[in-house]
Amino acid sequence: MECSIIDLDSIYLGIYEKGRNAIQNQKEYIDPMIDNLSDTRMGLTVTIRPCVENEGLEVSENIERFIKDLAIVEKEQYYYPKEDFHITLLDLIVARKDFKYTKEQVDACVSVVREAIKGVTPLEIEFRGVVASDAAVLIKGYYQNEFEALRQKLRAEIDKSILVHDERYPAKSCHMTVARFRKRLQNRKELLEKLSECKYSYFGIIKVNKMELVYHNWFDSKKEILEEFYYE
């Protein structure tokens, strides 16, 4: 199944409309777990980061500048540090309370990814525009059809493994979450104006040569990189 640029625009438009309405009507979702040190939700995910190997430093720097501007408008919210910037390619085991991986699970995840990336050429992801959901601020990512094909290959390899499909919902976009609401918004009008101003901002392109299998929490603030994968 392919996901075209038009499909992605439709997805992001839906997020935008829901988020705008929530912010305007004081119905944003305040995440109570962001500052909860006892949060034990952890999972296993295949991620892509705007790192050196993916020629992503420009993207990362542009996102940092955007975040600094956003924090001037809403300083009490949670803003991701650059080391936590990532795209979720696929959740293999969704973060859940008290989850601790086994060697068998990790071995199965590694095998799934290694088989899925065979014969796949390096792909690009373009980041342009921002959008707010009812709970977070996202950088919009646009991908080639090969990206969706890789997701489908991962799902097919899961069928052959001891793993089960564990996505909360089928992933379609490739956004980066860069901020989450942890306090009631104080400057709604200014926030929406800033987001509108950056609606089509260009952040750059990453060339995906490297992916990671990561054991991490919901916000990627606590993580362990279990395996790195490079295209053969």
Short mmCIF file of C-alpha atoms in Angstrom, two decimals:
data_model
loop_
_atom_site.label_atom_id
_atom_site.label_comp_id
_atom_site.label_asym_id
_atom_site.label_seq_id
_atom_site.Cartn_x
_atom_site.Cartn_y
_atom_site.Cartn_z
CA MET A 1 0.00 0.00 0.00
CA GLU A 2 1.39 3.40 -0.95
CA CYS A 3 0.85 6.63 0.91
CA SER A 4 1.07 9.63 -1.40
CA ILE A 5 1.84 13.26 -0.59
CA ILE A 6 -1.90 13.99 -0.91
CA ASP A 7 -2.63 11.34 1.72
CA LEU A 8 -0.10 12.89 4.08
CA ASP A 9 -1.52 16.36 3.60
CA SER A 10 -4.95 14.97 4.45
CA ILE A 11 -3.60 13.30 7.58
CA TYR A 12 -1.87 16.46 8.76
CA LEU A 13 -4.94 18.57 7.97
CA GLY A 14 -7.02 16.32 10.21
CA ILE A 15 -4.50 16.71 13.02
CA TYR A 16 -4.44 20.48 12.50
CA GLU A 17 -8.23 20.90 12.62
CA LYS A 18 -8.59 18.78 15.76
CA GLY A 19 -5.68 20.53 17.46
CA ARG A 20 -6.80 24.04 16.55
CA ASN A 21 -10.30 23.40 17.87
CA ALA A 22 -8.94 21.94 21.10
CA ILE A 23 -6.59 24.89 21.67
CA GLN A 24 -9.22 27.50 20.84
CA ASN A 25 -11.78 25.88 23.15
CA GLN A 26 -9.39 25.23 26.05
CA LYS A 27 -9.64 21.49 25.57
CA GLU A 28 -6.01 20.63 24.98
CA TYR A 29 -4.76 17.40 26.56
CA ILE A 30 -2.38 17.97 29.46
CA ASP A 31 -0.10 14.96 29.79
CA PRO A 32 0.22 14.16 33.51
CA MET A 33 3.07 11.70 32.98
CA ILE A 34 5.72 14.04 31.53
CA ASP A 35 7.14 15.00 34.92
CA ASN A 36 6.24 11.73 36.64
CA LEU A 37 9.54 10.10 37.59
CA SER A 38 7.73 6.90 38.53
CA ASP A 39 6.40 6.39 34.99
CA THR A 40 7.51 2.88 34.00
CA ARG A 41 6.01 2.71 30.49
CA MET A 42 8.66 1.36 28.13
CA GLY A 43 8.57 -0.28 24.71
CA LEU A 44 10.62 -1.42 21.70
CA THR A 45 10.57 0.78 18.61
CA VAL A 46 12.35 1.15 15.29
CA THR A 47 13.33 4.81 15.05
CA ILE A 48 14.99 7.17 12.60
CA ARG A 49 16.86 10.21 13.91
CA PRO A 50 18.16 13.41 12.26
CA CYS A 51 21.73 12.37 13.06
CA VAL A 52 25.08 12.70 11.28
CA GLU A 53 24.70 9.33 9.58
CA ASN A 54 21.37 10.48 8.15
CA GLU A 55 22.75 13.87 7.12
CA GLY A 56 20.28 15.39 9.52
CA LEU A 57 22.22 18.03 11.44
CA GLU A 58 20.68 20.90 9.47
CA VAL A 59 17.19 19.56 10.17
CA SER A 60 18.00 19.20 13.86
CA GLU A 61 19.39 22.74 14.08
CA ASN A 62 16.37 24.22 12.31
CA ILE A 63 14.01 22.40 14.67
CA GLU A 64 15.97 23.68 17.67
CA ARG A 65 15.56 27.26 16.44
CA PHE A 66 11.83 26.73 16.00
CA ILE A 67 11.52 25.28 19.50
CA LYS A 68 13.32 28.25 21.04
CA ASP A 69 10.86 30.61 19.36
CA LEU A 70 7.92 28.48 20.48
CA ALA A 71 9.19 28.44 24.07
CA ILE A 72 9.06 32.24 24.13
CA VAL A 73 5.31 32.00 23.52
CA GLU A 74 4.64 29.02 25.82
CA LYS A 75 7.57 28.60 28.19
CA GLU A 76 5.89 26.11 30.56
CA GLN A 77 5.46 23.32 28.03
CA TYR A 78 7.71 20.30 27.49
CA TYR A 79 10.18 20.71 24.64
CA TYR A 80 12.19 17.80 23.33
CA PRO A 81 15.99 18.14 23.49
CA LYS A 82 17.73 17.46 20.17
CA GLU A 83 18.99 14.06 21.30
CA ASP A 84 15.37 12.93 21.57
CA PHE A 85 14.27 14.04 18.08
CA HIS A 86 13.06 10.96 16.22
CA ILE A 87 10.59 9.49 13.78
CA THR A 88 8.79 6.31 14.75
CA LEU A 89 9.16 3.93 11.83
CA LEU A 90 7.27 1.20 13.67
CA ASP A 91 6.38 0.26 17.24
CA LEU A 92 7.33 -3.39 17.64
CA ILE A 93 6.24 -3.56 21.27
CA VAL A 94 4.20 -0.54 22.34
CA ALA A 95 5.28 1.19 25.55
CA ARG A 96 3.45 -0.27 28.52
CA LYS A 97 3.77 -0.17 32.28
CA ASP A 98 6.66 -2.16 33.78
CA PHE A 99 7.69 -3.67 30.45
CA LYS A 100 11.20 -5.17 30.44
CA TYR A 101 12.45 -6.86 27.31
CA THR A 102 13.81 -10.39 27.07
CA LYS A 103 16.73 -11.56 24.94
CA GLU A 104 14.28 -13.58 22.85
CA GLN A 105 12.19 -10.48 22.12
CA VAL A 106 15.23 -8.40 21.17
CA ASP A 107 16.62 -11.15 18.94
CA ALA A 108 13.25 -11.39 17.19
CA CYS A 109 13.09 -7.60 16.69
CA VAL A 110 16.61 -7.50 15.28
CA SER A 111 15.81 -10.32 12.86
CA VAL A 112 12.61 -8.61 11.72
CA VAL A 113 14.43 -5.37 10.91
CA ARG A 114 17.41 -7.03 9.24
CA GLU A 115 15.17 -9.03 6.95
CA ALA A 116 12.91 -6.06 6.17
CA ILE A 117 15.73 -3.75 5.06
CA LYS A 118 17.28 -6.26 2.67
CA GLY A 119 17.18 -4.85 -0.83
CA VAL A 120 15.78 -1.52 0.34
CA THR A 121 17.57 1.53 -1.02
CA PRO A 122 18.30 4.49 1.23
CA LEU A 123 15.34 6.86 1.31
CA GLU A 124 14.73 10.52 2.04
CA ILE A 125 12.32 12.30 4.35
CA GLU A 126 11.54 15.98 3.86
CA PHE A 127 10.43 18.08 6.82
CA ARG A 128 8.30 21.10 6.08
CA GLY A 129 5.59 22.72 8.09
CA VAL A 130 4.35 22.36 11.64
CA VAL A 131 1.05 21.33 13.12
CA ALA A 132 -0.40 21.04 16.62
CA SER A 133 -2.55 18.16 17.77
CA ASP A 134 -4.65 18.47 20.91
CA ALA A 135 -1.61 17.36 22.93
CA ALA A 136 1.59 18.20 21.08
CA VAL A 137 3.42 20.13 18.38
CA LEU A 138 4.70 18.15 15.40
CA ILE A 139 7.09 18.75 12.53
CA LYS A 140 5.47 17.39 9.37
CA GLY A 141 7.46 14.78 7.49
CA TYR A 142 6.96 13.79 3.85
CA TYR A 143 8.34 10.56 2.48
CA GLN A 144 8.79 8.58 -0.69
CA ASN A 145 6.73 5.47 -1.40
CA GLU A 146 9.73 3.36 -0.38
CA PHE A 147 9.21 4.48 3.21
CA GLU A 148 5.71 3.03 3.36
CA ALA A 149 6.94 -0.10 1.56
CA LEU A 150 9.52 -0.56 4.33
CA ARG A 151 6.83 -0.29 6.99
CA GLN A 152 4.83 -2.96 5.17
CA LYS A 153 7.90 -5.21 4.96
CA LEU A 154 8.42 -4.84 8.69
CA ARG A 155 4.81 -5.84 9.32
CA ALA A 156 5.21 -8.84 7.00
CA GLU A 157 8.34 -9.95 8.84
CA ILE A 158 6.51 -9.66 12.17
CA ASP A 159 4.03 -12.23 10.83
CA LYS A 160 6.92 -14.68 10.43
CA SER A 161 8.32 -14.08 13.90
CA ILE A 162 7.33 -14.73 17.52
CA LEU A 163 6.18 -11.10 17.75
CA VAL A 164 2.60 -9.93 17.36
CA HIS A 165 1.36 -6.75 15.72
CA ASP A 166 1.36 -4.24 18.56
CA GLU A 167 0.80 -0.83 16.97
CA ARG A 168 -1.73 1.37 18.78
CA TYR A 169 -2.93 2.31 15.30
CA PRO A 170 -1.34 1.71 11.87
CA ALA A 171 1.41 4.30 11.46
CA LYS A 172 1.01 6.40 8.31
CA SER A 173 2.77 9.70 8.87
CA CYS A 174 6.44 10.32 9.66
CA HIS A 175 6.25 13.38 11.88
CA MET A 176 8.57 14.37 14.68
CA THR A 177 6.97 15.36 17.97
CA VAL A 178 8.94 18.30 19.37
CA ALA A 179 6.71 19.63 22.16
CA ARG A 180 4.00 18.34 24.47
CA PHE A 181 1.52 20.18 26.65
CA ARG A 182 2.26 19.64 30.32
CA LYS A 183 0.58 22.78 31.65
CA ARG A 184 -2.59 24.64 30.70
CA LEU A 185 -1.82 26.92 27.75
CA GLN A 186 -1.33 30.57 28.71
CA ASN A 187 -1.09 32.23 25.30
CA ARG A 188 -3.46 30.42 22.97
CA LYS A 189 -3.85 33.16 20.40
CA GLU A 190 -0.10 33.76 20.16
CA LEU A 191 0.59 30.04 19.95
CA LEU A 192 -1.82 29.57 17.07
CA GLU A 193 -0.36 32.61 15.34
CA LYS A 194 3.17 31.19 15.68
CA LEU A 195 2.08 27.82 14.34
CA SER A 196 0.31 29.54 11.43
CA GLU A 197 3.44 31.57 10.72
CA CYS A 198 5.48 28.35 10.49
CA LYS A 199 2.81 26.35 8.70
CA TYR A 200 5.00 25.89 5.63
CA SER A 201 8.45 26.39 7.15
CA TYR A 202 11.16 24.27 5.55
CA PHE A 203 13.36 22.32 7.96
CA GLY A 204 15.32 20.23 5.50
CA ILE A 205 15.80 16.67 4.27
CA ILE A 206 17.36 13.64 5.91
CA LYS A 207 18.78 10.74 3.91
CA VAL A 208 18.03 7.62 5.87
CA ASN A 209 21.08 5.39 6.07
CA LYS A 210 20.72 4.40 9.70
CA MET A 211 17.88 3.16 11.89
CA GLU A 212 17.79 2.06 15.51
CA LEU A 213 16.04 -0.51 17.64
CA VAL A 214 15.45 1.40 20.86
CA TYR A 215 14.02 0.48 24.25
CA HIS A 216 12.51 3.76 25.37
CA ASN A 217 9.78 5.54 27.22
CA TRP A 218 6.86 7.48 25.81
CA PHE A 219 8.88 10.67 25.37
CA ASP A 220 12.22 9.09 24.36
CA SER A 221 13.78 10.85 27.36
CA LYS A 222 14.81 7.48 28.79
CA LYS A 223 16.28 5.09 26.25
CA GLU A 224 18.68 2.29 25.47
CA ILE A 225 19.85 1.78 21.90
CA LEU A 226 19.85 -1.99 21.45
CA GLU A 227 20.90 -2.24 17.78
CA GLU A 228 21.80 0.01 14.87
CA PHE A 229 20.93 -0.91 11.30
CA TYR A 230 22.56 0.31 8.10
CA TYR A 231 21.45 -0.36 4.55
CA GLU A 232 23.50 -3.10 2.95
#
